[in-house]
């Protein structure tokens, strides 16, 4: 099975400032003034074209397709993604897709726009989704909620983990926006990380996934299976951002065989050729970072 993993796409959308309120004004100003040019249009177009021409079994998108979660952004994101949205796609929301409460109430915008690609719900009172692709079970969690300005942390209720473990057999794939682990050179503050991830990791020990796909922190890495989290953790954020001295961006291609062997390749955008090429895999031992 071949999986393509992309994340934190933050598709560019022009939004009139007068239409925004509260936190969205600050968030959009931050995007427009600081981050907009880092998500290059040519890079985005190249990414979509590259994936459209690939041979793969599943496409995982682990959140943050928008910036401030207004309806216009979800509509634009769906248009950008249209060439690669099909029965092989599995998506979850990120914190920017839940940026304000209006993105959830009265109706959840992410679910409204992307319902064919988020799998079936396994719970009546929380976000727990499952989709089977090529015989592989994919589980999606939502670690996000609308938060005050300058907060982007995540949280997973432990009952979601218990429900997950009851529903799936070992070897499943887990997709969640927030990291379960960070390398030592890229640690997150309490205002940015999943605040209860130590408890999440401990609970997952009894029925761990084979791979934990995530985004959120805009630099690629792969964590090898370890004692605290006996599975790969793969970060493909941001797949649409230009790399710089602090951010090694791109996406991953993961091949799984029937014996459970995992082969991972990293693809990054090269400015001179204006194309995605295989590049160095940034892979680390668990004890070189923190859960």
PDB file of C-alpha atoms in Angstrom:
ATOM      1  CA  UNK A   1       0.000   0.000   0.000  1.00  0.00           C
ATOM      2  CA  UNK A   2       1.320   3.424  -0.946  1.00  0.00           C
ATOM      3  CA  UNK A   3       0.235   6.451   1.106  1.00  0.00           C
ATOM      4  CA  UNK A   4       0.819  10.104   0.227  1.00  0.00           C
ATOM      5  CA  UNK A   5       0.731  12.398   3.255  1.00  0.00           C
ATOM      6  CA  UNK A   6       0.318  16.186   2.996  1.00  0.00           C
ATOM      7  CA  UNK A   7      -0.575  18.694   5.689  1.00  0.00           C
ATOM      8  CA  UNK A   8      -0.983  22.359   6.654  1.00  0.00           C
ATOM      9  CA  UNK A   9      -1.776  23.539   3.135  1.00  0.00           C
ATOM     10  CA  UNK A  10      -3.144  26.950   4.230  1.00  0.00           C
ATOM     11  CA  UNK A  11      -4.563  27.711   0.813  1.00  0.00           C
ATOM     12  CA  UNK A  12      -4.437  31.437  -0.043  1.00  0.00           C
ATOM     13  CA  UNK A  13      -7.810  33.169  -0.098  1.00  0.00           C
ATOM     14  CA  UNK A  14      -8.552  36.883  -0.422  1.00  0.00           C
ATOM     15  CA  UNK A  15     -10.971  37.936   2.298  1.00  0.00           C
ATOM     16  CA  UNK A  16     -12.224  41.538   2.725  1.00  0.00           C
ATOM     17  CA  UNK A  17     -11.030  42.806   6.116  1.00  0.00           C
ATOM     18  CA  UNK A  18     -14.400  44.456   6.767  1.00  0.00           C
ATOM     19  CA  UNK A  19     -16.072  41.017   6.691  1.00  0.00           C
ATOM     20  CA  UNK A  20     -13.942  39.688   9.568  1.00  0.00           C
ATOM     21  CA  UNK A  21     -14.604  39.944  13.288  1.00  0.00           C
ATOM     22  CA  UNK A  22     -12.649  39.492  16.520  1.00  0.00           C
ATOM     23  CA  UNK A  23      -9.861  36.930  16.439  1.00  0.00           C
ATOM     24  CA  UNK A  24     -10.214  36.487  12.684  1.00  0.00           C
ATOM     25  CA  UNK A  25      -8.986  40.037  12.049  1.00  0.00           C
ATOM     26  CA  UNK A  26      -5.730  39.375  13.890  1.00  0.00           C
ATOM     27  CA  UNK A  27      -5.325  35.911  12.394  1.00  0.00           C
ATOM     28  CA  UNK A  28      -5.900  37.038   8.832  1.00  0.00           C
ATOM     29  CA  UNK A  29      -3.616  40.044   9.267  1.00  0.00           C
ATOM     30  CA  UNK A  30      -0.889  37.687  10.504  1.00  0.00           C
ATOM     31  CA  UNK A  31      -1.406  35.449   7.484  1.00  0.00           C
ATOM     32  CA  UNK A  32      -1.572  38.310   4.978  1.00  0.00           C
ATOM     33  CA  UNK A  33       1.442  40.237   6.279  1.00  0.00           C
ATOM     34  CA  UNK A  34       3.738  37.425   7.480  1.00  0.00           C
ATOM     35  CA  UNK A  35       2.877  34.067   5.997  1.00  0.00           C
ATOM     36  CA  UNK A  36       1.150  34.637   2.662  1.00  0.00           C
ATOM     37  CA  UNK A  37       4.333  34.844   0.572  1.00  0.00           C
ATOM     38  CA  UNK A  38       5.732  31.700   2.183  1.00  0.00           C
ATOM     39  CA  UNK A  39       2.913  29.646   0.601  1.00  0.00           C
ATOM     40  CA  UNK A  40       3.958  30.166  -2.999  1.00  0.00           C
ATOM     41  CA  UNK A  41       1.221  29.798  -5.637  1.00  0.00           C
ATOM     42  CA  UNK A  42       3.526  28.023  -8.073  1.00  0.00           C
ATOM     43  CA  UNK A  43       4.508  25.585  -5.328  1.00  0.00           C
ATOM     44  CA  UNK A  44       0.851  24.865  -4.542  1.00  0.00           C
ATOM     45  CA  UNK A  45      -0.025  24.288  -8.188  1.00  0.00           C
ATOM     46  CA  UNK A  46       3.014  22.035  -8.576  1.00  0.00           C
ATOM     47  CA  UNK A  47       2.093  19.997  -5.499  1.00  0.00           C
ATOM     48  CA  UNK A  48      -1.437  19.326  -6.750  1.00  0.00           C
ATOM     49  CA  UNK A  49      -0.184  18.437 -10.222  1.00  0.00           C
ATOM     50  CA  UNK A  50       2.535  16.156  -8.843  1.00  0.00           C
ATOM     51  CA  UNK A  51       0.108  14.202  -6.668  1.00  0.00           C
ATOM     52  CA  UNK A  52      -2.485  13.980  -9.453  1.00  0.00           C
ATOM     53  CA  UNK A  53       0.101  12.242 -11.637  1.00  0.00           C
ATOM     54  CA  UNK A  54       1.258   9.825  -8.931  1.00  0.00           C
ATOM     55  CA  UNK A  55       0.301   6.192  -8.489  1.00  0.00           C
ATOM     56  CA  UNK A  56      -0.861   5.707  -4.894  1.00  0.00           C
ATOM     57  CA  UNK A  57      -3.535   3.984  -2.793  1.00  0.00           C
ATOM     58  CA  UNK A  58      -4.374   6.610  -0.148  1.00  0.00           C
ATOM     59  CA  UNK A  59      -3.974  10.352   0.252  1.00  0.00           C
ATOM     60  CA  UNK A  60      -3.959  11.626   3.846  1.00  0.00           C
ATOM     61  CA  UNK A  61      -4.488  15.331   4.568  1.00  0.00           C
ATOM     62  CA  UNK A  62      -3.919  16.026   8.258  1.00  0.00           C
ATOM     63  CA  UNK A  63      -5.561  19.421   8.651  1.00  0.00           C
ATOM     64  CA  UNK A  64      -5.107  23.172   8.278  1.00  0.00           C
ATOM     65  CA  UNK A  65      -6.410  23.669   4.768  1.00  0.00           C
ATOM     66  CA  UNK A  66      -7.605  27.171   5.776  1.00  0.00           C
ATOM     67  CA  UNK A  67      -6.218  30.116   7.759  1.00  0.00           C
ATOM     68  CA  UNK A  68      -9.118  31.580   9.761  1.00  0.00           C
ATOM     69  CA  UNK A  69     -11.861  29.038   8.941  1.00  0.00           C
ATOM     70  CA  UNK A  70     -14.306  31.309   7.095  1.00  0.00           C
ATOM     71  CA  UNK A  71     -16.640  29.792   4.542  1.00  0.00           C
ATOM     72  CA  UNK A  72     -14.860  31.389   1.571  1.00  0.00           C
ATOM     73  CA  UNK A  73     -11.658  29.608   2.573  1.00  0.00           C
ATOM     74  CA  UNK A  74     -13.278  26.179   2.687  1.00  0.00           C
ATOM     75  CA  UNK A  75     -14.799  26.801  -0.740  1.00  0.00           C
ATOM     76  CA  UNK A  76     -11.412  27.871  -2.132  1.00  0.00           C
ATOM     77  CA  UNK A  77      -9.654  24.892  -0.521  1.00  0.00           C
ATOM     78  CA  UNK A  78     -12.110  22.489  -2.103  1.00  0.00           C
ATOM     79  CA  UNK A  79     -11.457  24.083  -5.476  1.00  0.00           C
ATOM     80  CA  UNK A  80      -7.677  23.799  -5.061  1.00  0.00           C
ATOM     81  CA  UNK A  81      -7.949  20.167  -3.955  1.00  0.00           C
ATOM     82  CA  UNK A  82     -10.569  19.102  -6.512  1.00  0.00           C
ATOM     83  CA  UNK A  83      -8.089  17.372  -8.893  1.00  0.00           C
ATOM     84  CA  UNK A  84      -6.946  14.984  -6.121  1.00  0.00           C
ATOM     85  CA  UNK A  85     -10.122  14.467  -4.088  1.00  0.00           C
ATOM     86  CA  UNK A  86     -11.531  10.989  -4.675  1.00  0.00           C
ATOM     87  CA  UNK A  87     -12.321   7.738  -2.868  1.00  0.00           C
ATOM     88  CA  UNK A  88      -8.641   7.388  -1.883  1.00  0.00           C
ATOM     89  CA  UNK A  89      -8.672  10.611   0.175  1.00  0.00           C
ATOM     90  CA  UNK A  90      -8.877  10.766   3.975  1.00  0.00           C
ATOM     91  CA  UNK A  91      -8.961  14.163   5.714  1.00  0.00           C
ATOM     92  CA  UNK A  92      -9.148  15.576   9.226  1.00  0.00           C
ATOM     93  CA  UNK A  93      -9.428  19.211  10.401  1.00  0.00           C
ATOM     94  CA  UNK A  94      -6.604  21.264  11.893  1.00  0.00           C
ATOM     95  CA  UNK A  95      -6.685  24.075  14.433  1.00  0.00           C
ATOM     96  CA  UNK A  96      -6.959  26.707  11.681  1.00  0.00           C
ATOM     97  CA  UNK A  97     -10.023  24.863  10.349  1.00  0.00           C
ATOM     98  CA  UNK A  98     -11.597  25.307  13.815  1.00  0.00           C
ATOM     99  CA  UNK A  99     -10.209  28.833  14.243  1.00  0.00           C
ATOM    100  CA  UNK A 100     -13.430  30.395  15.509  1.00  0.00           C
ATOM    101  CA  UNK A 101     -16.663  29.037  16.942  1.00  0.00           C
ATOM    102  CA  UNK A 102     -18.620  30.062  13.820  1.00  0.00           C
ATOM    103  CA  UNK A 103     -16.698  27.346  11.960  1.00  0.00           C
ATOM    104  CA  UNK A 104     -18.502  24.761  14.111  1.00  0.00           C
ATOM    105  CA  UNK A 105     -21.819  26.390  15.099  1.00  0.00           C
ATOM    106  CA  UNK A 106     -24.500  26.281  13.794  1.00  0.00           C
ATOM    107  CA  UNK A 107     -22.952  23.801  11.343  1.00  0.00           C
ATOM    108  CA  UNK A 108     -19.372  22.481  11.055  1.00  0.00           C
ATOM    109  CA  UNK A 109     -17.944  23.952   7.873  1.00  0.00           C
ATOM    110  CA  UNK A 110     -15.146  21.399   7.471  1.00  0.00           C
ATOM    111  CA  UNK A 111     -17.609  18.505   7.567  1.00  0.00           C
ATOM    112  CA  UNK A 112     -20.076  20.292   5.277  1.00  0.00           C
ATOM    113  CA  UNK A 113     -17.501  20.836   2.539  1.00  0.00           C
ATOM    114  CA  UNK A 114     -15.521  17.605   2.820  1.00  0.00           C
ATOM    115  CA  UNK A 115     -17.945  14.971   4.127  1.00  0.00           C
ATOM    116  CA  UNK A 116     -17.170  12.431   1.338  1.00  0.00           C
ATOM    117  CA  UNK A 117     -13.534  12.330   2.415  1.00  0.00           C
ATOM    118  CA  UNK A 118     -13.644  12.135   6.234  1.00  0.00           C
ATOM    119  CA  UNK A 119     -14.893   8.570   6.697  1.00  0.00           C
ATOM    120  CA  UNK A 120     -17.764   7.268   8.797  1.00  0.00           C
ATOM    121  CA  UNK A 121     -18.425   8.448  12.335  1.00  0.00           C
ATOM    122  CA  UNK A 122     -17.867   5.894  15.103  1.00  0.00           C
ATOM    123  CA  UNK A 123     -19.232   8.061  17.914  1.00  0.00           C
ATOM    124  CA  UNK A 124     -22.366  10.090  18.621  1.00  0.00           C
ATOM    125  CA  UNK A 125     -20.703  12.527  21.019  1.00  0.00           C
ATOM    126  CA  UNK A 126     -17.170  13.134  19.731  1.00  0.00           C
ATOM    127  CA  UNK A 127     -15.134  13.296  16.525  1.00  0.00           C
ATOM    128  CA  UNK A 128     -13.953   9.767  15.764  1.00  0.00           C
ATOM    129  CA  UNK A 129     -13.839   8.792  12.093  1.00  0.00           C
ATOM    130  CA  UNK A 130     -12.862   5.637  10.247  1.00  0.00           C
ATOM    131  CA  UNK A 131     -12.240   4.867   6.614  1.00  0.00           C
ATOM    132  CA  UNK A 132     -10.994   1.660   5.033  1.00  0.00           C
ATOM    133  CA  UNK A 133      -8.784   1.978   1.975  1.00  0.00           C
ATOM    134  CA  UNK A 134      -7.169  -1.011   0.252  1.00  0.00           C
ATOM    135  CA  UNK A 135      -7.929  -3.140   3.312  1.00  0.00           C
ATOM    136  CA  UNK A 136      -6.193  -0.712   5.693  1.00  0.00           C
ATOM    137  CA  UNK A 137      -8.096   0.969   8.544  1.00  0.00           C
ATOM    138  CA  UNK A 138      -7.544   4.713   8.886  1.00  0.00           C
ATOM    139  CA  UNK A 139      -8.712   6.487  12.061  1.00  0.00           C
ATOM    140  CA  UNK A 140      -9.182  10.255  12.280  1.00  0.00           C
ATOM    141  CA  UNK A 141      -9.174  12.353  15.464  1.00  0.00           C
ATOM    142  CA  UNK A 142      -9.940  16.047  15.935  1.00  0.00           C
ATOM    143  CA  UNK A 143      -7.578  17.577  18.514  1.00  0.00           C
ATOM    144  CA  UNK A 144      -8.802  21.117  17.841  1.00  0.00           C
ATOM    145  CA  UNK A 145     -11.262  23.645  19.234  1.00  0.00           C
ATOM    146  CA  UNK A 146     -11.759  27.418  18.858  1.00  0.00           C
ATOM    147  CA  UNK A 147      -9.305  29.161  21.185  1.00  0.00           C
ATOM    148  CA  UNK A 148      -8.366  32.695  22.281  1.00  0.00           C
ATOM    149  CA  UNK A 149      -5.890  34.780  20.289  1.00  0.00           C
ATOM    150  CA  UNK A 150      -2.320  33.362  20.183  1.00  0.00           C
ATOM    151  CA  UNK A 151      -3.409  29.902  21.365  1.00  0.00           C
ATOM    152  CA  UNK A 152      -3.147  26.838  19.140  1.00  0.00           C
ATOM    153  CA  UNK A 153      -2.885  23.915  21.531  1.00  0.00           C
ATOM    154  CA  UNK A 154      -4.719  20.638  21.144  1.00  0.00           C
ATOM    155  CA  UNK A 155      -6.426  18.087  23.373  1.00  0.00           C
ATOM    156  CA  UNK A 156      -7.772  14.558  22.955  1.00  0.00           C
ATOM    157  CA  UNK A 157     -10.358  13.257  25.405  1.00  0.00           C
ATOM    158  CA  UNK A 158      -9.160   9.883  26.702  1.00  0.00           C
ATOM    159  CA  UNK A 159     -12.599   8.368  26.041  1.00  0.00           C
ATOM    160  CA  UNK A 160     -11.907   8.855  22.316  1.00  0.00           C
ATOM    161  CA  UNK A 161      -8.801   6.718  22.673  1.00  0.00           C
ATOM    162  CA  UNK A 162     -10.726   4.008  24.497  1.00  0.00           C
ATOM    163  CA  UNK A 163     -13.411   3.993  21.797  1.00  0.00           C
ATOM    164  CA  UNK A 164     -10.699   3.825  19.139  1.00  0.00           C
ATOM    165  CA  UNK A 165      -9.025   0.815  20.768  1.00  0.00           C
ATOM    166  CA  UNK A 166     -12.368  -0.985  20.995  1.00  0.00           C
ATOM    167  CA  UNK A 167     -13.118  -0.430  17.300  1.00  0.00           C
ATOM    168  CA  UNK A 168      -9.823  -1.358  15.652  1.00  0.00           C
ATOM    169  CA  UNK A 169      -7.304  -4.161  15.506  1.00  0.00           C
ATOM    170  CA  UNK A 170      -3.553  -3.535  15.870  1.00  0.00           C
ATOM    171  CA  UNK A 171      -1.854  -2.147  12.794  1.00  0.00           C
ATOM    172  CA  UNK A 172      -4.334   0.625  12.056  1.00  0.00           C
ATOM    173  CA  UNK A 173      -3.251   4.095  10.899  1.00  0.00           C
ATOM    174  CA  UNK A 174      -4.003   7.098  13.112  1.00  0.00           C
ATOM    175  CA  UNK A 175      -4.341  10.655  11.799  1.00  0.00           C
ATOM    176  CA  UNK A 176      -4.399  13.635  14.161  1.00  0.00           C
ATOM    177  CA  UNK A 177      -3.382  17.243  13.560  1.00  0.00           C
ATOM    178  CA  UNK A 178      -1.185  17.836  16.621  1.00  0.00           C
ATOM    179  CA  UNK A 179       2.158  16.046  17.098  1.00  0.00           C
ATOM    180  CA  UNK A 180       2.543  13.234  19.617  1.00  0.00           C
ATOM    181  CA  UNK A 181       6.320  13.887  19.732  1.00  0.00           C
ATOM    182  CA  UNK A 182       8.744  16.662  18.797  1.00  0.00           C
ATOM    183  CA  UNK A 183      12.468  16.452  18.050  1.00  0.00           C
ATOM    184  CA  UNK A 184      14.674  18.198  20.580  1.00  0.00           C
ATOM    185  CA  UNK A 185      15.458  21.065  18.224  1.00  0.00           C
ATOM    186  CA  UNK A 186      11.751  21.810  17.554  1.00  0.00           C
ATOM    187  CA  UNK A 187       9.932  21.674  20.877  1.00  0.00           C
ATOM    188  CA  UNK A 188       6.484  23.237  21.247  1.00  0.00           C
ATOM    189  CA  UNK A 189       5.162  25.558  23.931  1.00  0.00           C
ATOM    190  CA  UNK A 190       2.123  24.646  26.047  1.00  0.00           C
ATOM    191  CA  UNK A 191       0.164  27.125  23.954  1.00  0.00           C
ATOM    192  CA  UNK A 192       0.922  25.193  20.762  1.00  0.00           C
ATOM    193  CA  UNK A 193       1.247  21.485  21.542  1.00  0.00           C
ATOM    194  CA  UNK A 194      -1.298  18.810  22.411  1.00  0.00           C
ATOM    195  CA  UNK A 195      -1.455  19.504  26.127  1.00  0.00           C
ATOM    196  CA  UNK A 196      -2.228  15.930  27.254  1.00  0.00           C
ATOM    197  CA  UNK A 197      -0.115  14.038  24.765  1.00  0.00           C
ATOM    198  CA  UNK A 198       1.800  12.142  27.466  1.00  0.00           C
ATOM    199  CA  UNK A 199      -1.506  10.624  28.604  1.00  0.00           C
ATOM    200  CA  UNK A 200      -2.493   9.982  24.979  1.00  0.00           C
ATOM    201  CA  UNK A 201       0.784   8.182  24.279  1.00  0.00           C
ATOM    202  CA  UNK A 202       0.480   6.121  27.451  1.00  0.00           C
ATOM    203  CA  UNK A 203      -3.070   5.071  26.624  1.00  0.00           C
ATOM    204  CA  UNK A 204      -2.135   4.092  23.062  1.00  0.00           C
ATOM    205  CA  UNK A 205       0.449   1.597  24.273  1.00  0.00           C
ATOM    206  CA  UNK A 206      -2.195  -1.104  24.701  1.00  0.00           C
ATOM    207  CA  UNK A 207      -3.351  -0.949  21.080  1.00  0.00           C
ATOM    208  CA  UNK A 208      -0.922   1.256  19.156  1.00  0.00           C
ATOM    209  CA  UNK A 209      -1.252   2.292  15.532  1.00  0.00           C
ATOM    210  CA  UNK A 210       1.431   1.357  13.033  1.00  0.00           C
ATOM    211  CA  UNK A 211       1.808   5.015  12.022  1.00  0.00           C
ATOM    212  CA  UNK A 212       0.691   8.316  13.550  1.00  0.00           C
ATOM    213  CA  UNK A 213       0.338  10.926  10.785  1.00  0.00           C
ATOM    214  CA  UNK A 214       0.171  14.600  11.808  1.00  0.00           C
ATOM    215  CA  UNK A 215       1.062  18.187  10.925  1.00  0.00           C
ATOM    216  CA  UNK A 216       0.805  21.473  12.872  1.00  0.00           C
ATOM    217  CA  UNK A 217       4.550  22.184  13.287  1.00  0.00           C
ATOM    218  CA  UNK A 218       5.791  23.471   9.937  1.00  0.00           C
ATOM    219  CA  UNK A 219       8.893  21.327   9.539  1.00  0.00           C
ATOM    220  CA  UNK A 220       9.101  17.726   8.345  1.00  0.00           C
ATOM    221  CA  UNK A 221      10.270  14.845  10.508  1.00  0.00           C
ATOM    222  CA  UNK A 222       9.791  11.134  11.135  1.00  0.00           C
ATOM    223  CA  UNK A 223      10.048   9.543  14.602  1.00  0.00           C
ATOM    224  CA  UNK A 224      11.079   5.902  14.744  1.00  0.00           C
ATOM    225  CA  UNK A 225       9.070   3.504  16.951  1.00  0.00           C
ATOM    226  CA  UNK A 226      10.223   3.712  20.568  1.00  0.00           C
ATOM    227  CA  UNK A 227       9.342   2.614  24.092  1.00  0.00           C
ATOM    228  CA  UNK A 228       6.920   5.470  24.783  1.00  0.00           C
ATOM    229  CA  UNK A 229       5.294   5.492  21.349  1.00  0.00           C
ATOM    230  CA  UNK A 230       5.908   2.165  19.553  1.00  0.00           C
ATOM    231  CA  UNK A 231       5.010   3.459  16.092  1.00  0.00           C
ATOM    232  CA  UNK A 232       6.245   5.846  13.442  1.00  0.00           C
ATOM    233  CA  UNK A 233       5.164   9.477  13.824  1.00  0.00           C
ATOM    234  CA  UNK A 234       5.271  11.322  10.501  1.00  0.00           C
ATOM    235  CA  UNK A 235       4.982  15.095  10.103  1.00  0.00           C
ATOM    236  CA  UNK A 236       4.427  16.490   6.597  1.00  0.00           C
ATOM    237  CA  UNK A 237       3.797  20.125   7.531  1.00  0.00           C
ATOM    238  CA  UNK A 238       3.821  22.353   5.690  1.00  0.00           C
ATOM    239  CA  UNK A 239       3.503  20.751   2.267  1.00  0.00           C
ATOM    240  CA  UNK A 240       2.832  24.121   0.580  1.00  0.00           C
ATOM    241  CA  UNK A 241       5.437  26.259   2.343  1.00  0.00           C
ATOM    242  CA  UNK A 242       8.835  27.250   1.004  1.00  0.00           C
ATOM    243  CA  UNK A 243      11.619  25.800   3.132  1.00  0.00           C
ATOM    244  CA  UNK A 244      13.976  28.120   4.990  1.00  0.00           C
ATOM    245  CA  UNK A 245      16.641  27.900   7.686  1.00  0.00           C
ATOM    246  CA  UNK A 246      14.031  27.017  10.340  1.00  0.00           C
ATOM    247  CA  UNK A 247      11.526  25.003   8.307  1.00  0.00           C
ATOM    248  CA  UNK A 248      12.251  21.873   6.252  1.00  0.00           C
ATOM    249  CA  UNK A 249       9.014  21.539   4.325  1.00  0.00           C
ATOM    250  CA  UNK A 250       7.564  19.002   1.911  1.00  0.00           C
ATOM    251  CA  UNK A 251       5.552  15.771   2.077  1.00  0.00           C
ATOM    252  CA  UNK A 252       6.045  12.042   2.549  1.00  0.00           C
ATOM    253  CA  UNK A 253       5.365   8.908   0.545  1.00  0.00           C
ATOM    254  CA  UNK A 254       4.938   5.806   2.697  1.00  0.00           C
ATOM    255  CA  UNK A 255       4.950   2.240   1.398  1.00  0.00           C
ATOM    256  CA  UNK A 256       3.508  -0.509   3.648  1.00  0.00           C
ATOM    257  CA  UNK A 257       3.826  -4.169   2.781  1.00  0.00           C
ATOM    258  CA  UNK A 258       1.766  -7.105   4.037  1.00  0.00           C
ATOM    259  CA  UNK A 259       4.414  -7.934   6.658  1.00  0.00           C
ATOM    260  CA  UNK A 260       4.188  -4.491   8.218  1.00  0.00           C
ATOM    261  CA  UNK A 261       7.458  -3.186   6.812  1.00  0.00           C
ATOM    262  CA  UNK A 262       7.518   0.569   6.270  1.00  0.00           C
ATOM    263  CA  UNK A 263       9.488   2.477   3.637  1.00  0.00           C
ATOM    264  CA  UNK A 264       9.348   6.283   3.810  1.00  0.00           C
ATOM    265  CA  UNK A 265      10.455   8.845   1.246  1.00  0.00           C
ATOM    266  CA  UNK A 266      10.441  12.625   1.648  1.00  0.00           C
ATOM    267  CA  UNK A 267       9.679  14.999  -1.204  1.00  0.00           C
ATOM    268  CA  UNK A 268      10.535  18.701  -1.156  1.00  0.00           C
ATOM    269  CA  UNK A 269      10.070  21.591  -3.555  1.00  0.00           C
ATOM    270  CA  UNK A 270      13.119  22.809  -5.468  1.00  0.00           C
ATOM    271  CA  UNK A 271      13.011  26.405  -6.635  1.00  0.00           C
ATOM    272  CA  UNK A 272      15.365  26.023  -9.595  1.00  0.00           C
ATOM    273  CA  UNK A 273      13.504  23.136 -11.217  1.00  0.00           C
ATOM    274  CA  UNK A 274      10.089  24.212  -9.849  1.00  0.00           C
ATOM    275  CA  UNK A 275       9.347  20.599  -9.047  1.00  0.00           C
ATOM    276  CA  UNK A 276       9.094  18.175  -6.128  1.00  0.00           C
ATOM    277  CA  UNK A 277      12.107  15.874  -5.854  1.00  0.00           C
ATOM    278  CA  UNK A 278      13.077  13.176  -3.393  1.00  0.00           C
ATOM    279  CA  UNK A 279      15.267  14.633  -0.680  1.00  0.00           C
ATOM    280  CA  UNK A 280      16.881  13.696   2.636  1.00  0.00           C
ATOM    281  CA  UNK A 281      14.598  11.877   5.052  1.00  0.00           C
ATOM    282  CA  UNK A 282      14.698  13.592   8.444  1.00  0.00           C
ATOM    283  CA  UNK A 283      14.283  10.610  10.766  1.00  0.00           C
ATOM    284  CA  UNK A 284      15.051  10.470  14.480  1.00  0.00           C
ATOM    285  CA  UNK A 285      15.185   8.120  17.434  1.00  0.00           C
ATOM    286  CA  UNK A 286      12.438   8.699  20.009  1.00  0.00           C
ATOM    287  CA  UNK A 287      14.906   9.610  22.772  1.00  0.00           C
ATOM    288  CA  UNK A 288      16.268  12.526  20.715  1.00  0.00           C
ATOM    289  CA  UNK A 289      13.033  14.429  21.376  1.00  0.00           C
ATOM    290  CA  UNK A 290      10.062  14.659  23.725  1.00  0.00           C
ATOM    291  CA  UNK A 291       6.521  13.390  24.047  1.00  0.00           C
TER     292      UNK A 291
END
